[in-house]
PDB file of N, CA and C in Angstrom:
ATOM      1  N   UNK A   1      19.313 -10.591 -15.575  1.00  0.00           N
ATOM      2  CA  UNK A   1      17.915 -10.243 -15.701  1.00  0.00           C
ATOM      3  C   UNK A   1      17.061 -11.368 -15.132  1.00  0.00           C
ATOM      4  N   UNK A   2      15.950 -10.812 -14.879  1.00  0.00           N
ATOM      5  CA  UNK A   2      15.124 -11.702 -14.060  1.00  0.00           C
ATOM      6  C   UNK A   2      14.464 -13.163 -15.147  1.00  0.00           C
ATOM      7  N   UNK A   3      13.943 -14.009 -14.932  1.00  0.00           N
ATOM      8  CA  UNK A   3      14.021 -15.037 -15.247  1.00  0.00           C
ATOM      9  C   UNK A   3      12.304 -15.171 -15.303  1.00  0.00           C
ATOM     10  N   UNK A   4      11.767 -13.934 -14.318  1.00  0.00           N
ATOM     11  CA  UNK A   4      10.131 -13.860 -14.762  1.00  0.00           C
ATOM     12  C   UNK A   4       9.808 -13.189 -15.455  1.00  0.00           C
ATOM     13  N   UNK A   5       8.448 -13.545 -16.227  1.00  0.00           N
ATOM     14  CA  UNK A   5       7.616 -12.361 -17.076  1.00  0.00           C
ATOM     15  C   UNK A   5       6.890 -11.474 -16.615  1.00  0.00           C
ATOM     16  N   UNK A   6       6.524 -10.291 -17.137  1.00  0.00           N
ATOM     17  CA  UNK A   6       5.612  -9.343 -16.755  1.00  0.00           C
ATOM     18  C   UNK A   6       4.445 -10.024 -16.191  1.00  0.00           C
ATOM     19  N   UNK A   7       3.772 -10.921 -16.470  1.00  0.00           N
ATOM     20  CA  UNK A   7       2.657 -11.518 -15.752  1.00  0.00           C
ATOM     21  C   UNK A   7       3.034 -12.145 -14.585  1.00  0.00           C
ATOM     22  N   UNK A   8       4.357 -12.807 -14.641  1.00  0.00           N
ATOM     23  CA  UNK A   8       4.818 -13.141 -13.609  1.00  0.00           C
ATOM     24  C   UNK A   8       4.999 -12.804 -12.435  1.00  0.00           C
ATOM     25  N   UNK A   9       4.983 -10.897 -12.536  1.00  0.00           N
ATOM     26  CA  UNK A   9       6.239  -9.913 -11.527  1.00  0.00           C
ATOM     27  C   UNK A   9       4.420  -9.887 -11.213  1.00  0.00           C
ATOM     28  N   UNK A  10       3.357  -9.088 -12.000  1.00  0.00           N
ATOM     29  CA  UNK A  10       1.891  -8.850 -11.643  1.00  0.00           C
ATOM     30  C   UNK A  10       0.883 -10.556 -10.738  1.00  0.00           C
ATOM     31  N   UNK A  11       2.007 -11.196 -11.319  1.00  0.00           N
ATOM     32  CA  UNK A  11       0.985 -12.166 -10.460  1.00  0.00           C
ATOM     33  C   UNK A  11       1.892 -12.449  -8.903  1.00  0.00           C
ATOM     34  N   UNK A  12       3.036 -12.485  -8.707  1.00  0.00           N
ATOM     35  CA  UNK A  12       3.704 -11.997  -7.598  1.00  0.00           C
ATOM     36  C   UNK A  12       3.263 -11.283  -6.632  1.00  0.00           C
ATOM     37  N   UNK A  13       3.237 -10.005  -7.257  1.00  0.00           N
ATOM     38  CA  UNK A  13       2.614  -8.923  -6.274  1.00  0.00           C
ATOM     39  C   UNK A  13       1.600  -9.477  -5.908  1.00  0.00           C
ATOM     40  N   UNK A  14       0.210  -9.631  -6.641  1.00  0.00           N
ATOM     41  CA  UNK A  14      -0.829 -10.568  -6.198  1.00  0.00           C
ATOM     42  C   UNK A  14      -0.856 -11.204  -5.291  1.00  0.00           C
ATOM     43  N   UNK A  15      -0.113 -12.286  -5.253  1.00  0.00           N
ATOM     44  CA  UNK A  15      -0.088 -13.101  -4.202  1.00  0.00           C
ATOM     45  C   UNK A  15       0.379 -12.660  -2.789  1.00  0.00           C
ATOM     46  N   UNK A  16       1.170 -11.513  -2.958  1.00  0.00           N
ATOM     47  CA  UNK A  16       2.041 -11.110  -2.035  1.00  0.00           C
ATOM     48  C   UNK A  16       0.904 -10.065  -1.401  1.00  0.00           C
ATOM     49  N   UNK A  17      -0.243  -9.250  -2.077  1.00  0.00           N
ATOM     50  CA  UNK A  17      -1.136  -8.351  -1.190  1.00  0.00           C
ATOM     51  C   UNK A  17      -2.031  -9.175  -0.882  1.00  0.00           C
ATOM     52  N   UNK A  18      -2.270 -10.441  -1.399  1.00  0.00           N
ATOM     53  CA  UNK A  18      -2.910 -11.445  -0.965  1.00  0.00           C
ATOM     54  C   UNK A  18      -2.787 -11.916   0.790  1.00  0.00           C
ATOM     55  N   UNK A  19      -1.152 -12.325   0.336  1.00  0.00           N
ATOM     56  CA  UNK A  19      -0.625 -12.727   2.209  1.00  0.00           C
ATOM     57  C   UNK A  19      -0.871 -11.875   2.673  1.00  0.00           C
ATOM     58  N   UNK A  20      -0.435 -10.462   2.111  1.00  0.00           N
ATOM     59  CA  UNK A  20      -0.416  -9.269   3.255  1.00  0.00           C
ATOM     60  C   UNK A  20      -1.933  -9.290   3.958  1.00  0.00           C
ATOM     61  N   UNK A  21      -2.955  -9.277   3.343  1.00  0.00           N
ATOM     62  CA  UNK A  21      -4.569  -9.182   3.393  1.00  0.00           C
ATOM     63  C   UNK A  21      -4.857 -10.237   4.708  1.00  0.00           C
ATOM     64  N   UNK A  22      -4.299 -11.432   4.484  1.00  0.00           N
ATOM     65  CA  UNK A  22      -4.604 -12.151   5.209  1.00  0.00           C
ATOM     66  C   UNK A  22      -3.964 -12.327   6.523  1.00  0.00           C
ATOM     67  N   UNK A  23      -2.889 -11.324   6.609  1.00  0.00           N
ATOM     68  CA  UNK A  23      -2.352 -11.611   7.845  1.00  0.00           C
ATOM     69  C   UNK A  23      -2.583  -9.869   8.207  1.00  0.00           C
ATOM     70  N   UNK A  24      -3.147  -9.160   7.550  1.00  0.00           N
ATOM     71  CA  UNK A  24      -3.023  -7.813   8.371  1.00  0.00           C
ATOM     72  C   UNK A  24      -4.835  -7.065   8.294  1.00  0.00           C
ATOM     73  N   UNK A  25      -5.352  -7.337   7.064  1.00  0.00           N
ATOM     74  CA  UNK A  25      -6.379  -7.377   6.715  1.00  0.00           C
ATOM     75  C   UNK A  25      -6.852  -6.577   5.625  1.00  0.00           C
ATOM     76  N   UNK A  26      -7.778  -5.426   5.311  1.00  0.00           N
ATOM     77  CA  UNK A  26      -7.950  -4.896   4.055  1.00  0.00           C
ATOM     78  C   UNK A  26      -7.400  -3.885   4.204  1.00  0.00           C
ATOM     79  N   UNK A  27      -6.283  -3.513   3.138  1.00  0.00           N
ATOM     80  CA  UNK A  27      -5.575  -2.839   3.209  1.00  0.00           C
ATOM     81  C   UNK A  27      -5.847  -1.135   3.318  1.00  0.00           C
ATOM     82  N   UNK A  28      -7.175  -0.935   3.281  1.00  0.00           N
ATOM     83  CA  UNK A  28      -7.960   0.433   3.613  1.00  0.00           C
ATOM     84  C   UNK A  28      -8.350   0.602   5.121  1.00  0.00           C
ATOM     85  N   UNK A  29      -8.360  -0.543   5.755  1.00  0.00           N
ATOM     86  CA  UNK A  29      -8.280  -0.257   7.012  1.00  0.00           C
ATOM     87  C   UNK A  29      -6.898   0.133   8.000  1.00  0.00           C
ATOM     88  N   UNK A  30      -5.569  -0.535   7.284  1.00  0.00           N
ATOM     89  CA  UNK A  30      -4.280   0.161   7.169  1.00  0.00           C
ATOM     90  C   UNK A  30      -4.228   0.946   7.141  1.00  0.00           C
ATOM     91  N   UNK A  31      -4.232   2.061   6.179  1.00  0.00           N
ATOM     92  CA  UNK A  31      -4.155   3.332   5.591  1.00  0.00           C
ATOM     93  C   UNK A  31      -4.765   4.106   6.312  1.00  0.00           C
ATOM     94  N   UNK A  32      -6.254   3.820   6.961  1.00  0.00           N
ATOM     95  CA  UNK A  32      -7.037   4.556   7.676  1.00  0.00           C
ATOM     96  C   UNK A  32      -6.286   4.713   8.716  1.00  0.00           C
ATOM     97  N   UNK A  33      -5.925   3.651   9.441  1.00  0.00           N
ATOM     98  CA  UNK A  33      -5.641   3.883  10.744  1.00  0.00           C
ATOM     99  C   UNK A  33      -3.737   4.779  10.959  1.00  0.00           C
ATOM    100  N   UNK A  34      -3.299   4.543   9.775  1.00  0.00           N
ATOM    101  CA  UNK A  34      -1.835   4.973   9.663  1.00  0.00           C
ATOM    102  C   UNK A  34      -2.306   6.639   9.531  1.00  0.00           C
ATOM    103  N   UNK A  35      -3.046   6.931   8.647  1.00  0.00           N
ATOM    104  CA  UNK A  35      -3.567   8.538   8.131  1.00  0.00           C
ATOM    105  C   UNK A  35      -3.833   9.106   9.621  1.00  0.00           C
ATOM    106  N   UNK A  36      -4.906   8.203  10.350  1.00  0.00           N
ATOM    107  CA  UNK A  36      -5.292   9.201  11.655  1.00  0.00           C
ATOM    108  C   UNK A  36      -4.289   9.127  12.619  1.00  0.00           C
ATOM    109  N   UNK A  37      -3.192   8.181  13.129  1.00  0.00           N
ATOM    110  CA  UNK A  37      -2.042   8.391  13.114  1.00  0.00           C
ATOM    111  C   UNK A  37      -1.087   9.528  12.699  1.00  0.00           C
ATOM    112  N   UNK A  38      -0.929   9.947  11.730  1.00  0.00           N
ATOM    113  CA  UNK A  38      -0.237  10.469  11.392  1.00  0.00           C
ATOM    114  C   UNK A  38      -1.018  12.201  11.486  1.00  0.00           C
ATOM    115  N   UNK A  39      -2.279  12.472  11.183  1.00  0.00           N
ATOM    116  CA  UNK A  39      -3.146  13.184  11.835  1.00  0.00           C
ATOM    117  C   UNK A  39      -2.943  14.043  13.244  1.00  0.00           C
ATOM    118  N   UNK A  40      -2.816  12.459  13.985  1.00  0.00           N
ATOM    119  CA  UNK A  40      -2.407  12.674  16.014  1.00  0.00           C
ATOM    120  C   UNK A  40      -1.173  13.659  15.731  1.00  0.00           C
ATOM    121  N   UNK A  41      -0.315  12.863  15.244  1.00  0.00           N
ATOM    122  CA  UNK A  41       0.915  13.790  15.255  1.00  0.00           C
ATOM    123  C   UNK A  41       1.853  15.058  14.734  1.00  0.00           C
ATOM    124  N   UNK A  42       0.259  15.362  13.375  1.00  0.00           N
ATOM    125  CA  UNK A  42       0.833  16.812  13.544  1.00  0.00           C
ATOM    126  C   UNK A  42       0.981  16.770  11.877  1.00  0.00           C
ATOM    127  N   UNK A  43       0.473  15.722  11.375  1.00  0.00           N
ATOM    128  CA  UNK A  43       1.198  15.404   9.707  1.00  0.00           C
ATOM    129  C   UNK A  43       0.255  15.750   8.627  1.00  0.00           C
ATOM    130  N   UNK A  44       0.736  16.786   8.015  1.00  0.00           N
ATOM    131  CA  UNK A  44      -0.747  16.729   7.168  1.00  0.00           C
ATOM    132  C   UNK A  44      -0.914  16.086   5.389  1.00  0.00           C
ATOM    133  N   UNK A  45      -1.855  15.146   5.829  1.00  0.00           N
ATOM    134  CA  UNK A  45      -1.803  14.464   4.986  1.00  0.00           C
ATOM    135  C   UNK A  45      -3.331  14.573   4.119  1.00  0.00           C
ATOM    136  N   UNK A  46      -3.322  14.750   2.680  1.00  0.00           N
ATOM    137  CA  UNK A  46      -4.772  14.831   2.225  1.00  0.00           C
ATOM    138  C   UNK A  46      -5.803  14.020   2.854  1.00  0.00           C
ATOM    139  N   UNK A  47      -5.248  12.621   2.553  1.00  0.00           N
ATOM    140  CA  UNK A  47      -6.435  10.969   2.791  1.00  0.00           C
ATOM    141  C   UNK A  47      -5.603   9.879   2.550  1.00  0.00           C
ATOM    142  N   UNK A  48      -6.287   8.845   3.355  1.00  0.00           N
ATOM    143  CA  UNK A  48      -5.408   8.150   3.123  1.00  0.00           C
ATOM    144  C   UNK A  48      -4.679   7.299   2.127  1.00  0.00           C
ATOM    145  N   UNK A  49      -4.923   7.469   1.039  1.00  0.00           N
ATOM    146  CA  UNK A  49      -4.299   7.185  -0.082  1.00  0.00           C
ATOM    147  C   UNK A  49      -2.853   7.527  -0.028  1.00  0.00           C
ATOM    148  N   UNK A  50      -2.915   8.779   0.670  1.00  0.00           N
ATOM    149  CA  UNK A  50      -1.352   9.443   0.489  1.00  0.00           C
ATOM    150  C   UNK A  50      -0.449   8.668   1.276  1.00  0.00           C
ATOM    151  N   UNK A  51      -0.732   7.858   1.758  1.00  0.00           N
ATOM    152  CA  UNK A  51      -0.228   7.096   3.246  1.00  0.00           C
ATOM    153  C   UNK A  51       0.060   5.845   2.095  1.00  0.00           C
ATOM    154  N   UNK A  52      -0.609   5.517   1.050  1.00  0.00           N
ATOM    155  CA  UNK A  52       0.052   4.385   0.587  1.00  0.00           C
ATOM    156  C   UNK A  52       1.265   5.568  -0.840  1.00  0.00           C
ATOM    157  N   UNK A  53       1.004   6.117  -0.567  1.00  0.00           N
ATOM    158  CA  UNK A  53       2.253   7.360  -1.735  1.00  0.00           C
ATOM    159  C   UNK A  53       3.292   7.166  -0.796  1.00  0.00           C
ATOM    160  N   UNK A  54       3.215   7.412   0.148  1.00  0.00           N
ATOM    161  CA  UNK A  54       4.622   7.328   1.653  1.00  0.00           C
ATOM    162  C   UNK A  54       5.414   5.907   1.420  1.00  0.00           C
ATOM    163  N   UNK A  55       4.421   5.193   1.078  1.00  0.00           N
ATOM    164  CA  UNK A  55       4.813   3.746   0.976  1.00  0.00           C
ATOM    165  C   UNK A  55       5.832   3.365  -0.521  1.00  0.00           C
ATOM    166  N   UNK A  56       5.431   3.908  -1.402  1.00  0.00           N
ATOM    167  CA  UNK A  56       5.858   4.138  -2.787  1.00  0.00           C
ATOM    168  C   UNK A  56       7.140   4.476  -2.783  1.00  0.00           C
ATOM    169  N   UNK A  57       6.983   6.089  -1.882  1.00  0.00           N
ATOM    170  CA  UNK A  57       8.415   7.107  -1.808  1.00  0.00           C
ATOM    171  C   UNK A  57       9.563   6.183  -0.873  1.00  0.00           C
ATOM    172  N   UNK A  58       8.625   5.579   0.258  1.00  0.00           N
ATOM    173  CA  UNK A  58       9.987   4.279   0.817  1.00  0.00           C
ATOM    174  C   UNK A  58      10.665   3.468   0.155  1.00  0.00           C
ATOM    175  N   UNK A  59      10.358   2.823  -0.749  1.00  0.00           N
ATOM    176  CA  UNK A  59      10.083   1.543  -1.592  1.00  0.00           C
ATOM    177  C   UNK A  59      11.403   2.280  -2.686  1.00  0.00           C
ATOM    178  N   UNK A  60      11.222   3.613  -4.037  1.00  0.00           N
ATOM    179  CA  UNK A  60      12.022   4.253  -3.924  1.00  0.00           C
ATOM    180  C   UNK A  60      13.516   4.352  -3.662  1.00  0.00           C
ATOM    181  N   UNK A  61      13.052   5.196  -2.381  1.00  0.00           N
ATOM    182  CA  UNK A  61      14.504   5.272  -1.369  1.00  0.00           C
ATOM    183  C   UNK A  61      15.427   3.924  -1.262  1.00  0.00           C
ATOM    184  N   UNK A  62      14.635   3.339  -0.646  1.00  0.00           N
ATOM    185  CA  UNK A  62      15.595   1.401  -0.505  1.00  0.00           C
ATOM    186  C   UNK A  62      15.898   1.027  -1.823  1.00  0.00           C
ATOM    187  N   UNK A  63      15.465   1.316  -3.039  1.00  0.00           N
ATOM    188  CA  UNK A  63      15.277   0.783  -4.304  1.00  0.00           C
ATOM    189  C   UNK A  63      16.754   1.345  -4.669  1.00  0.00           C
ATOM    190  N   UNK A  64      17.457   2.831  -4.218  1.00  0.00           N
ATOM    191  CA  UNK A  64      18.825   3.496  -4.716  1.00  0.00           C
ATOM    192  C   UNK A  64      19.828   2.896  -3.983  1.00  0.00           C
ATOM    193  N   UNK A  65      19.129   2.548  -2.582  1.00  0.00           N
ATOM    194  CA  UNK A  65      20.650   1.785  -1.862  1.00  0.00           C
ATOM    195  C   UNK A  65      20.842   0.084  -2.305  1.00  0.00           C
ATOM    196  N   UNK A  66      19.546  -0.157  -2.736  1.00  0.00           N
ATOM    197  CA  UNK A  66      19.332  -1.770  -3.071  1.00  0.00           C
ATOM    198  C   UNK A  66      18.608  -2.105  -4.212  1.00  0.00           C
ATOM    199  N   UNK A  67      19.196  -1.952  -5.274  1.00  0.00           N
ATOM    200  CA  UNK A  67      18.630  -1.864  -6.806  1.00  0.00           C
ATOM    201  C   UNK A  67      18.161  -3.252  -7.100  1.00  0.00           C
ATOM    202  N   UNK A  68      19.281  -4.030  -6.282  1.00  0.00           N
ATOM    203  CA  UNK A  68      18.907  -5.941  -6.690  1.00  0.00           C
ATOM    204  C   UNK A  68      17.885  -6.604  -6.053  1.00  0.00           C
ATOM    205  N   UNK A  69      17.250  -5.706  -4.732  1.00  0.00           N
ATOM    206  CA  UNK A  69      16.428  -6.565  -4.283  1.00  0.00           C
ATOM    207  C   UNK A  69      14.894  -6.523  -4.816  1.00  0.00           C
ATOM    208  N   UNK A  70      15.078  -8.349  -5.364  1.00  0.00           N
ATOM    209  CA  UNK A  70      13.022  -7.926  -6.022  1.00  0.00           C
ATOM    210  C   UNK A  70      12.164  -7.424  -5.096  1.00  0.00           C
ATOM    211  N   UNK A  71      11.983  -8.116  -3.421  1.00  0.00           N
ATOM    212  CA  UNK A  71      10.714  -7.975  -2.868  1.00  0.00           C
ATOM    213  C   UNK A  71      10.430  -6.432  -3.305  1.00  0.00           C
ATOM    214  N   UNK A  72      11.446  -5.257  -3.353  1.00  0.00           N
ATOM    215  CA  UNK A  72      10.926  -3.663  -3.208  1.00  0.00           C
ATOM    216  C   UNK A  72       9.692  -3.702  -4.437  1.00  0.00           C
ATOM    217  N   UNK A  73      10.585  -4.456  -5.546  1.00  0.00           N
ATOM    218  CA  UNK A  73       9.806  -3.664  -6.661  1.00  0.00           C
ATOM    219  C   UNK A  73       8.810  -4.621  -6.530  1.00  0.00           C
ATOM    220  N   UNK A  74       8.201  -6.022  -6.226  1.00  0.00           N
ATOM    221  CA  UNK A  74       7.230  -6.504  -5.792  1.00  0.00           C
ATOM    222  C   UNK A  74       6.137  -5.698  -4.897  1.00  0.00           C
ATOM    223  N   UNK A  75       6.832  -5.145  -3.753  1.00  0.00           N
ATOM    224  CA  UNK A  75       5.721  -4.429  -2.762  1.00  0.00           C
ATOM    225  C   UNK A  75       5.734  -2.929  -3.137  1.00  0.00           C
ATOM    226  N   UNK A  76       6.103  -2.445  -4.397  1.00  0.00           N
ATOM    227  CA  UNK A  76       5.897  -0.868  -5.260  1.00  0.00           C
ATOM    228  C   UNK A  76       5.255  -1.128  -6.056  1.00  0.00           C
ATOM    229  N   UNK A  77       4.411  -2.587  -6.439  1.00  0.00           N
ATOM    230  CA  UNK A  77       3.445  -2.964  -7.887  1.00  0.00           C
ATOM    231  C   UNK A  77       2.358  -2.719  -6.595  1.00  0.00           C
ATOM    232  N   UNK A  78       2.400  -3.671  -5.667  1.00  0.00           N
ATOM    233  CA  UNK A  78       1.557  -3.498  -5.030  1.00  0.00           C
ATOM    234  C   UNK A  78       1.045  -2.484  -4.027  1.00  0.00           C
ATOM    235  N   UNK A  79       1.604  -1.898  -3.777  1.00  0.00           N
ATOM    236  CA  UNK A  79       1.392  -0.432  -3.066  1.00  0.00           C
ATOM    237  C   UNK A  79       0.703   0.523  -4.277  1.00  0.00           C
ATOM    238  N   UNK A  80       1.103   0.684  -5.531  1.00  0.00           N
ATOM    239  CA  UNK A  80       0.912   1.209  -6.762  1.00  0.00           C
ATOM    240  C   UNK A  80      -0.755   0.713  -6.988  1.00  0.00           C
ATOM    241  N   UNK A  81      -0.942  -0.475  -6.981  1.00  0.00           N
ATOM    242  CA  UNK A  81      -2.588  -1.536  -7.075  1.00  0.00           C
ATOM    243  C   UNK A  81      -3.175  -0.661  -5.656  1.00  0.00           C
ATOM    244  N   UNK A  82      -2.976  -0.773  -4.709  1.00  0.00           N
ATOM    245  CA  UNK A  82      -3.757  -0.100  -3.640  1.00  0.00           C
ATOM    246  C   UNK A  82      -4.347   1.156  -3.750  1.00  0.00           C
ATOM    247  N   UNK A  83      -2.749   2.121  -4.062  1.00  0.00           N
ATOM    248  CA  UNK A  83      -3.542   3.629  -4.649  1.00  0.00           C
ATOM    249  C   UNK A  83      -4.291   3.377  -5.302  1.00  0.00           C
ATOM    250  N   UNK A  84      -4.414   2.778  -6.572  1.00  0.00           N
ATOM    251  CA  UNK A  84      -5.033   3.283  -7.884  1.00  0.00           C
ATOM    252  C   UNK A  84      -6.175   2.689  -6.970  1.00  0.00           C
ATOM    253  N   UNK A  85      -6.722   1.555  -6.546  1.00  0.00           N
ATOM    254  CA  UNK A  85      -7.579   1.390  -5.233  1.00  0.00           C
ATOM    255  C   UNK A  85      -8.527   2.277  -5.113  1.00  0.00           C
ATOM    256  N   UNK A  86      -7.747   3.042  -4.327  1.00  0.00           N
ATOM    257  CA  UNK A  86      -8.002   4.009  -3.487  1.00  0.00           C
ATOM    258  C   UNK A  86      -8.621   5.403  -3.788  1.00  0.00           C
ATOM    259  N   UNK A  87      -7.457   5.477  -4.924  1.00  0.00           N
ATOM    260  CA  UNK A  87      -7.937   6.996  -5.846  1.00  0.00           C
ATOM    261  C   UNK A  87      -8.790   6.804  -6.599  1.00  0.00           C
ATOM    262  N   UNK A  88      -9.435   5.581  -7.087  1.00  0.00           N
ATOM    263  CA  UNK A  88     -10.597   5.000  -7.701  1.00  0.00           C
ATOM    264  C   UNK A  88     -11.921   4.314  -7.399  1.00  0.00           C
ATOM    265  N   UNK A  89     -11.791   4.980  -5.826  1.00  0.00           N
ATOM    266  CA  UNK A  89     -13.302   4.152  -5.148  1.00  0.00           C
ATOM    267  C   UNK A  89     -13.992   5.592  -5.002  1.00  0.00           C
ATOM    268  N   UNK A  90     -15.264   5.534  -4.210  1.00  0.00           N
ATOM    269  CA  UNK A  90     -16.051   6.467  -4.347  1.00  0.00           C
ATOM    270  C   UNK A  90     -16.193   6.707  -2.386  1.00  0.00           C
ATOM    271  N   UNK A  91     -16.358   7.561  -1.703  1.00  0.00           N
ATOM    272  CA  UNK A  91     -16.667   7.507  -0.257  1.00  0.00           C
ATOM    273  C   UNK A  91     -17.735   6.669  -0.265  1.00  0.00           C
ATOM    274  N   UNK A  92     -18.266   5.780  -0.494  1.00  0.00           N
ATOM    275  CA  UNK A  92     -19.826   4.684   0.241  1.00  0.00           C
ATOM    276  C   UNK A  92     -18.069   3.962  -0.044  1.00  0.00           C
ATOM    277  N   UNK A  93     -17.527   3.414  -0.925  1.00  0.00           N
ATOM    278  CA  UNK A  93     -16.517   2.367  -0.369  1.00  0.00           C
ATOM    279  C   UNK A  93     -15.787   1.826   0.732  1.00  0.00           C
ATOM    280  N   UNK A  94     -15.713   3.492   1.652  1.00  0.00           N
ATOM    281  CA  UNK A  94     -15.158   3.715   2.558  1.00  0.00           C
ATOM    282  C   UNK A  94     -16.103   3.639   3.771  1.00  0.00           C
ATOM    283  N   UNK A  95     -17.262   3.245   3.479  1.00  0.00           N
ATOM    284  CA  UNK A  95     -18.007   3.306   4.724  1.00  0.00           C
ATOM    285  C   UNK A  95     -18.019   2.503   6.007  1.00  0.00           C
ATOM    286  N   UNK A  96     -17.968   1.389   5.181  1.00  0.00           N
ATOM    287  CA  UNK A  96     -17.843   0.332   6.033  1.00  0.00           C
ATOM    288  C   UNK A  96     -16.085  -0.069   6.635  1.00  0.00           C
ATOM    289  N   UNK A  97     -15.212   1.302   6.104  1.00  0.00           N
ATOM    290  CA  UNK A  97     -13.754   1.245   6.710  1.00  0.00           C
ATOM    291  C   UNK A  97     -13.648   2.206   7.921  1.00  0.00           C
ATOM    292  N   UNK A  98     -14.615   3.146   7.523  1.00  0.00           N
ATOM    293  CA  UNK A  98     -14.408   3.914   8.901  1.00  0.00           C
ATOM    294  C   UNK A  98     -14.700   3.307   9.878  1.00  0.00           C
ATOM    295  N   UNK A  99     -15.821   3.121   9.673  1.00  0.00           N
ATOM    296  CA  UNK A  99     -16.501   2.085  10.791  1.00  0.00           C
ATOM    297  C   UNK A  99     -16.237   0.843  12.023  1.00  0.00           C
ATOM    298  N   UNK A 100     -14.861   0.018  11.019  1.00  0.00           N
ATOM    299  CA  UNK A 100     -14.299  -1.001  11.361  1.00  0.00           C
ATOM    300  C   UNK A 100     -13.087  -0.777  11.740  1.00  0.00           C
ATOM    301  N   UNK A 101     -12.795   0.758  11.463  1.00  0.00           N
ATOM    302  CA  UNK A 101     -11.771   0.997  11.943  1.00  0.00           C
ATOM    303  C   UNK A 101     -10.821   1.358  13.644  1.00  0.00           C
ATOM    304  N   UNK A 102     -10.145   0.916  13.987  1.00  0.00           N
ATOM    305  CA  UNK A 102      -9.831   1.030  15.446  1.00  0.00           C
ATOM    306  C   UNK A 102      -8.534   1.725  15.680  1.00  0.00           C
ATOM    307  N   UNK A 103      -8.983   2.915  16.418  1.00  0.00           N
ATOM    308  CA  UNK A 103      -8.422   4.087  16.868  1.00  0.00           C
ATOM    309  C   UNK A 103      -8.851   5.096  17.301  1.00  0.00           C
TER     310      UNK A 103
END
């Protein structure tokens, strides 16, 4: 068993959508641009929220062939923090994502 605490595994993830943020950027501009992506090609997807659910259902999958590895369940807290994000902002949140968005 792991050797961290529940605050531990939550402050992990943290840090870890932290790096992600800083090397990729806000993670709604991701999603945006993955959704209309996926859009181009034919995929129908509600919004992009569901694009971080895709992310979840990956996370998952690798999780049955690789039960031992932490990063999954690290980047499934945090994919999990994004939805709730996501499914919990209002469209003016999103305004300034469309906008900045490139595609």
């Amino acid at each position: 068993m792991s050797e961290r605490s529940l605050s531990d595994w939550l402050s992990d993830a943290g840090n870890t959508l932290e790096d992600r943020g800083m090397e990729y950027g806000d993670p709604r501009h991701n999603l945006l641009r993955i959704y209309k992506i996926a859009r181009l090609l034919g995929i129908q997807l509600r919004d992009p929220a569901d694009v971080a659910l895709l992310f979840i259902a990956t996370k998952l999958s690798r999780m049955v062939e690789s039960p031992e590895r932490e990063d999954s369940y690290l980047d499934m807290l945090g994919y999990s923090a994004i939805l709730g994000f996501c499914r919990f902002s209002t469209p003016e949140d999103w305004d300034d994502v469309e906008s900045d968005s490139q595609l």
